[in-house]
Coordinates of C-alpha atoms and ligand atoms in Angstrom, one line a residue:
M22 CA 12.7 14.4 -32.9
M23 CA 9.2 14.7 -31.7
K24 CA 8.3 14.2 -28.1
N25 CA 7.2 10.7 -26.7
I26 CA 4.1 10.2 -25.0
C27 CA 5.7 9.8 -21.5
E28 CA 7.7 12.8 -21.9
L29 CA 4.9 14.9 -23.2
L30 CA 2.6 13.9 -20.2
D31 CA 5.5 13.2 -17.7
I32 CA 4.4 9.7 -17.0
K33 CA 6.1 6.3 -16.7
Y34 CA 4.1 4.4 -19.3
P35 CA 2.2 5.6 -22.7
I36 CA -1.1 4.1 -21.2
I37 CA -4.1 6.3 -21.0
Q38 CA -7.3 5.2 -19.3
G39 CA -10.3 6.1 -21.6
A40 CA -12.5 8.3 -20.0
M41 CA -15.9 6.7 -19.0
A42 CA -19.0 8.8 -18.3
N43 CA -19.8 8.6 -14.5
I44 CA -17.4 5.8 -14.0
S45 CA -13.8 7.1 -14.4
K46 CA -13.9 9.3 -11.3
A47 CA -11.3 10.0 -8.7
E48 CA -10.9 6.8 -7.4
L49 CA -9.9 5.0 -10.8
V50 CA -8.3 8.0 -12.0
A51 CA -5.8 8.3 -9.0
A52 CA -5.4 4.6 -9.3
V53 CA -4.2 4.7 -13.0
S54 CA -2.1 7.6 -12.5
S55 CA -0.4 6.2 -9.5
A56 CA 0.5 3.1 -11.3
G57 CA 2.3 5.2 -14.0
G58 CA -0.3 5.6 -16.7
L59 CA -2.7 8.5 -17.2
G60 CA -6.1 8.5 -15.4
V61 CA -8.6 10.6 -16.9
I62 CA -11.9 11.9 -15.3
G63 CA -14.9 11.5 -17.7
S64 CA -17.0 14.8 -17.4
S65 CA -19.7 13.4 -19.4
N66 CA -22.8 15.7 -18.9
N67 CA -22.0 16.7 -15.4
N68 CA -21.4 20.3 -14.7
K69 CA -18.9 22.5 -13.7
E70 CA -18.8 21.8 -9.9
W71 CA -19.1 18.3 -10.0
V72 CA -15.8 18.1 -12.5
R73 CA -14.0 20.6 -10.1
N74 CA -14.9 18.3 -7.2
E75 CA -13.6 15.3 -9.1
I76 CA -10.4 17.3 -9.9
R77 CA -9.8 18.2 -6.4
K78 CA -10.3 14.6 -5.0
V79 CA -7.7 13.1 -7.5
K80 CA -5.3 16.1 -6.5
E81 CA -5.9 14.7 -2.8
L82 CA -5.3 11.2 -3.9
T83 CA -1.9 11.3 -6.1
D84 CA 0.6 13.9 -7.2
K85 CA 0.8 12.4 -10.4
P86 CA -0.4 14.0 -13.8
F87 CA -3.9 13.1 -14.9
G88 CA -6.5 14.2 -17.4
V89 CA -9.9 15.6 -18.0
N90 CA -12.1 14.7 -20.8
I91 CA -14.6 16.8 -22.2
L92 CA -17.6 15.5 -24.0
L93 CA -18.1 18.1 -26.7
L94 CA -21.9 17.1 -26.9
S95 CA -22.4 18.3 -23.1
P96 CA -24.2 21.5 -22.7
H97 CA -21.3 22.1 -20.0
A98 CA -18.4 21.8 -22.5
N99 CA -17.7 25.5 -22.4
D100 CA -17.7 25.7 -18.7
I101 CA -15.5 22.6 -18.2
A102 CA -13.2 23.9 -21.1
E103 CA -12.5 27.1 -18.8
L104 CA -12.3 24.9 -15.6
V105 CA -9.3 22.9 -16.9
I106 CA -7.6 26.0 -17.0
E107 CA -8.5 27.4 -13.6
E108 CA -7.5 24.0 -12.2
K109 CA -4.2 23.9 -14.2
V110 CA -4.9 20.2 -15.0
K111 CA -2.1 18.6 -17.1
C112 CA -4.0 17.2 -20.2
V113 CA -7.4 17.3 -21.9
T114 CA -8.6 14.8 -23.9
T115 CA -12.1 15.3 -25.9
G116 CA -14.7 13.0 -27.5
A117 CA -17.8 13.1 -29.6
G118 CA -16.8 16.5 -31.7
N119 CA -14.3 19.0 -32.9
P120 CA -12.4 20.8 -30.1
G121 CA -11.0 23.3 -32.6
P122 CA -12.3 26.4 -31.0
Y123 CA -10.8 25.6 -27.5
I124 CA -7.2 24.6 -28.5
E125 CA -5.5 27.8 -28.8
K126 CA -6.8 28.7 -25.1
W127 CA -5.8 25.3 -23.8
K128 CA -2.4 25.7 -25.4
E129 CA -1.8 29.1 -23.9
A130 CA -2.3 27.8 -20.6
G131 CA 0.1 25.0 -21.1
I132 CA -2.3 22.2 -21.3
I133 CA -1.6 19.3 -23.3
V134 CA -4.6 18.6 -25.7
I135 CA -5.3 15.2 -27.1
P136 CA -8.6 14.8 -29.0
V137 CA -10.3 11.7 -29.9
V138 CA -10.6 11.3 -33.7
P139 CA -12.5 9.0 -35.8
S140 CA -11.0 9.9 -39.1
V141 CA -7.8 10.7 -40.8
A142 CA -9.7 14.1 -41.8
L143 CA -10.3 15.4 -38.3
A144 CA -6.9 14.1 -37.4
K145 CA -5.3 16.3 -39.7
R146 CA -7.5 19.3 -38.9
M147 CA -6.5 18.6 -35.1
E148 CA -2.6 18.5 -35.8
K149 CA -3.1 22.0 -37.6
A150 CA -4.8 23.4 -34.9
G151 CA -2.3 22.7 -32.4
A152 CA -3.0 19.3 -30.7
D153 CA -0.2 17.6 -29.2
A154 CA -1.1 14.1 -29.9
V155 CA -4.2 12.3 -31.2
I156 CA -6.2 9.2 -30.0
A157 CA -7.5 7.2 -32.8
E158 CA -10.2 5.1 -31.8
G159 CA -11.7 2.4 -33.6
M160 CA -15.6 1.2 -33.4
E161 CA -14.5 -1.8 -31.5
A162 CA -14.4 0.5 -28.4
G163 CA -17.4 1.0 -25.9
G164 CA -19.9 4.1 -25.8
H165 CA -20.1 6.6 -28.4
I166 CA -18.1 5.2 -31.6
G167 CA -17.2 6.2 -35.2
R168 CA -17.1 3.9 -38.4
M169 CA -13.6 2.9 -39.0
T170 CA -11.9 -0.1 -37.1
T171 CA -8.7 0.4 -35.1
F172 CA -6.8 -1.8 -37.5
A173 CA -7.5 0.3 -40.5
L174 CA -7.7 3.7 -38.7
V175 CA -4.5 3.8 -36.7
P176 CA -1.9 3.3 -39.4
Q177 CA -3.9 5.6 -41.8
V178 CA -3.7 8.3 -39.2
S179 CA -0.2 7.5 -38.2
D180 CA 1.0 8.0 -41.6
A181 CA -1.1 11.3 -42.1
L182 CA 0.3 13.1 -39.2
S183 CA 3.7 13.9 -37.6
I184 CA 2.3 14.4 -33.9
P185 CA 2.1 11.0 -32.0
V186 CA -0.9 8.9 -32.5
I187 CA -2.5 6.9 -29.6
A188 CA -4.5 3.8 -30.4
A189 CA -7.9 3.0 -28.8
G190 CA -10.4 0.7 -29.2
G191 CA -10.1 -3.3 -28.8
I192 CA -6.9 -3.2 -26.7
A193 CA -7.1 -5.0 -23.3
D194 CA -4.0 -6.8 -22.9
R195 CA -0.1 -7.5 -24.0
K196 CA -1.2 -8.6 -27.4
G197 CA -3.3 -5.6 -28.1
A198 CA -0.5 -3.1 -26.7
L199 CA 1.8 -4.6 -29.1
A200 CA -0.1 -4.5 -32.1
A201 CA -0.9 -0.9 -31.5
F202 CA 2.8 -0.2 -31.7
A203 CA 3.1 -2.3 -34.9
L204 CA 0.4 0.0 -36.4
G205 CA 2.3 3.1 -35.9
A206 CA 0.9 4.3 -32.4
K207 CA 3.3 5.5 -29.9
G208 CA 0.6 4.8 -27.0
I209 CA -2.4 3.0 -26.0
Q210 CA -5.8 3.9 -24.6
A211 CA -8.1 1.4 -22.8
G212 CA -11.3 1.7 -21.3
T213 CA -13.1 -1.4 -21.0
V214 CA -10.5 -3.5 -19.1
F215 CA -10.3 -0.7 -16.4
L216 CA -14.1 -1.7 -15.9
A217 CA -12.9 -5.0 -14.5
T218 CA -10.7 -3.6 -11.9
K219 CA -11.0 -3.6 -8.0
E220 CA -10.7 0.4 -8.0
C221 CA -13.4 0.9 -10.6
P222 CA -16.4 2.6 -8.5
I223 CA -19.2 0.6 -10.4
H224 CA -21.5 -2.0 -9.2
E225 CA -20.3 -5.5 -9.1
N226 CA -22.9 -6.5 -11.7
Y227 CA -21.3 -4.2 -14.3
K228 CA -17.9 -5.8 -13.6
N229 CA -19.3 -9.3 -13.8
I230 CA -21.3 -8.6 -16.9
V231 CA -17.9 -7.6 -18.6
V232 CA -16.0 -10.6 -17.4
N233 CA -18.9 -13.0 -18.6
A234 CA -19.5 -11.3 -21.9
K235 CA -18.1 -13.2 -25.1
D236 CA -16.6 -11.8 -28.2
T237 CA -20.0 -11.3 -29.8
D238 CA -21.8 -10.0 -26.9
T239 CA -21.8 -6.3 -27.8
V240 CA -24.5 -4.5 -30.0
I241 CA -24.7 -1.0 -31.3
T242 CA -27.6 1.1 -30.1
G243 CA -28.1 5.0 -30.3
S244 CA -29.1 7.0 -33.1
D245 CA -27.5 7.0 -36.6
Q246 CA -25.8 10.1 -35.7
A247 CA -24.6 8.8 -32.4
P248 CA -24.0 5.1 -32.4
V249 CA -23.2 3.5 -28.9
R250 CA -22.0 0.2 -28.2
V251 CA -23.2 -1.6 -25.2
I252 CA -23.4 -5.0 -24.0
K253 CA -26.4 -6.9 -25.3
N254 CA -29.2 -7.0 -23.0
Q255 CA -33.1 -6.5 -22.8
M256 CA -32.7 -2.8 -22.8
A257 CA -30.4 -2.8 -25.9
V258 CA -32.6 -5.2 -27.9
E259 CA -35.6 -3.3 -27.1
Y260 CA -33.8 0.0 -28.2
I261 CA -32.8 -1.4 -31.5
R262 CA -36.3 -3.1 -32.2
L263 CA -38.0 0.5 -31.3
N264 CA -35.3 2.2 -33.5
K265 CA -35.8 -0.1 -36.4
E266 CA -39.6 0.5 -36.2
G267 CA -39.0 4.3 -36.4
A268 CA -39.9 5.2 -32.8
S269 CA -39.6 8.8 -32.1
F270 CA -36.6 10.6 -30.3
E271 CA -38.8 10.9 -27.4
E272 CA -39.8 7.2 -27.1
L273 CA -36.2 6.3 -27.3
E274 CA -35.1 8.8 -25.1
K275 CA -37.6 7.3 -22.3
L276 CA -36.0 3.9 -22.6
T277 CA -32.4 5.4 -22.3
L278 CA -32.9 8.1 -19.7
G279 CA -31.2 7.1 -16.6
S280 CA -30.1 3.8 -18.1
L281 CA -26.5 4.4 -17.6
S282 CA -27.0 5.3 -14.0
K283 CA -29.2 2.1 -13.7
A284 CA -26.0 0.2 -15.0
I285 CA -23.4 2.1 -12.9
Y286 CA -25.2 2.5 -9.7
D287 CA -28.0 -0.3 -9.4
G288 CA -26.5 -2.9 -11.6
N289 CA -29.7 -3.4 -13.3
L290 CA -29.0 -6.2 -15.6
N291 CA -32.2 -5.7 -17.7
E292 CA -32.7 -2.0 -17.8
G293 CA -29.2 -0.8 -17.5
S294 CA -27.1 0.6 -20.5
F295 CA -23.8 -1.3 -20.1
M296 CA -21.4 0.4 -22.4
A297 CA -18.3 -1.7 -23.2
G298 CA -16.3 -2.6 -26.0
Q299 CA -15.7 -5.7 -28.3
I300 CA -12.7 -6.8 -26.3
S301 CA -14.8 -7.4 -23.2
G302 CA -14.7 -11.1 -24.3
L303 CA -10.9 -11.0 -23.4
V304 CA -11.4 -9.7 -19.9
R305 CA -11.6 -12.6 -17.9
E306 CA -11.3 -11.6 -14.5
I307 CA -11.3 -8.6 -12.0
K308 CA -7.8 -7.3 -11.5
T309 CA -6.1 -4.5 -9.6
V310 CA -5.1 -1.3 -12.0
K311 CA -1.7 -2.2 -11.3
E312 CA -1.9 -5.6 -12.9
V313 CA -3.7 -4.4 -15.9
I314 CA -1.0 -1.7 -16.4
D315 CA 2.0 -4.4 -16.0
E316 CA 0.5 -6.5 -18.5
F317 CA 0.1 -3.8 -20.9
V318 CA 4.0 -3.3 -20.4
I319 CA 4.8 -6.8 -21.1
G320 CA 3.4 -5.8 -24.5
F321 CA 5.6 -2.8 -24.8
T322 CA 8.8 -4.7 -23.8
T323 CA 8.1 -7.6 -26.5
Y324 CA 8.1 -4.7 -28.9
K325 CA 11.4 -3.0 -27.8
E326 CA 13.0 -6.5 -27.9
S327 CA 11.9 -7.4 -31.3
L328 CA 13.3 -4.0 -32.5
E329 CA 16.6 -5.0 -31.1
I330 CA 16.6 -8.5 -32.7
L331 CA 16.0 -7.3 -36.0
Ligands
TUI410 O1 -16.8 9.9 -26.7 C1 -16.5 8.7 -27.0 N1 -17.3 7.8 -26.3 C2 -18.3 7.9 -25.5 S1 -18.8 9.5 -25.1 C3 -20.1 8.8 -23.9 S2 -21.3 9.8 -23.2 C4 -22.7 9.3 -24.3 N2 -23.7 8.6 -23.9 C5 -24.8 8.5 -24.8 C6 -24.7 9.0 -25.7 C7 -23.8 9.5 -26.4 C8 -22.5 10.0 -25.6 C9 -19.9 7.3 -24.2 N3 -18.9 7.0 -24.9 N4 -15.6 8.3 -27.8 C10 -14.6 9.1 -28.6 C11 -15.2 9.4 -29.8 N5 -15.2 10.5 -30.3 N6 -15.8 8.5 -30.4 C12 -16.3 9.0 -31.5 C13 -15.9 10.5 -31.5 C14 -15.9 11.6 -32.4 C15 -17.1 11.6 -33.4 C16 -17.0 12.6 -34.3 C17 -15.2 12.4 -32.5 C18 -15.2 13.6 -33.3 C19 -16.5 13.6 -34.3 O2 -16.2 14.8 -34.9 C20 -17.3 15.0 -35.7 C21 -16.9 16.4 -36.3 O3 -17.3 17.3 -35.7 O4 -15.9 16.4 -37.3

């Protein structure tokens, strides 16, 4: 019998907080892990010392397991891949690439490896390479996205693999949690809903932009190779216009450079890049991390009960 997500990670609920660049730092990660889920540090493009510092801070704030996400596009990916072994982190998740070359070393070190996959093909390769589970993330998600929707991706990946699948993209409440299980997932990952929490260390404007967004308020920016979902604002519209007109990489970069920091730290509504998923429209108030987790758990209980009835 395959291990369930809670046994695999030694956590209470199969809820993973999706890594968010420069957002899921020690404060949020420790809060999620303390509430019974798995908090995950978003390494993003930060260097080894930055990530080590966040890991140490989480260890001071909680004795519960947590994870580190490695952005495989980052110039520091190799360094962080070593760091997680040095710091004996419980779990590594990866994004935006194929972590195949690292998996054997991580498994030797006893780390639980959970790559994000945008397709059945990569999911199968990850299972073969020794991954413990995969996160099947649909393009409803915020930030860098693939091309499949959660509803189509999760059941196909679940059918193709014998390791557990975690659903991500478009999950923000009990209904989403329940639906994920119906699609064959054994756990969920959520990012957007954790933006609108008291513990999330971002500018209040970022939280409010998510709370006030409606269903159709996100757009896809970024290049064709690396599409990025953000909340529609002046910056996003300008980016899409320039990209359509065939602007150079340099011109586009000038626009995006620092835009994430402008969102996270300055709350700059016009020039910031506010990454968030399509489910933002469902997020209507700022809650505590514990309230978000408790909401998801109601979805899981509904599923359990329905199994018992039939
Ligand atoms: O990685 C994410 N979401 C992210 S990363 C990020 S930081 C960033 N900021 C600006 C531009 C680019 C990145 C913000 N949001 N989600 C996981 C994810 N992974 N989505 C899609 C993928 C993915 C794509 C291709 C995973 C593997 C993959 O493999 C290609 C291959 O090599 O087979």
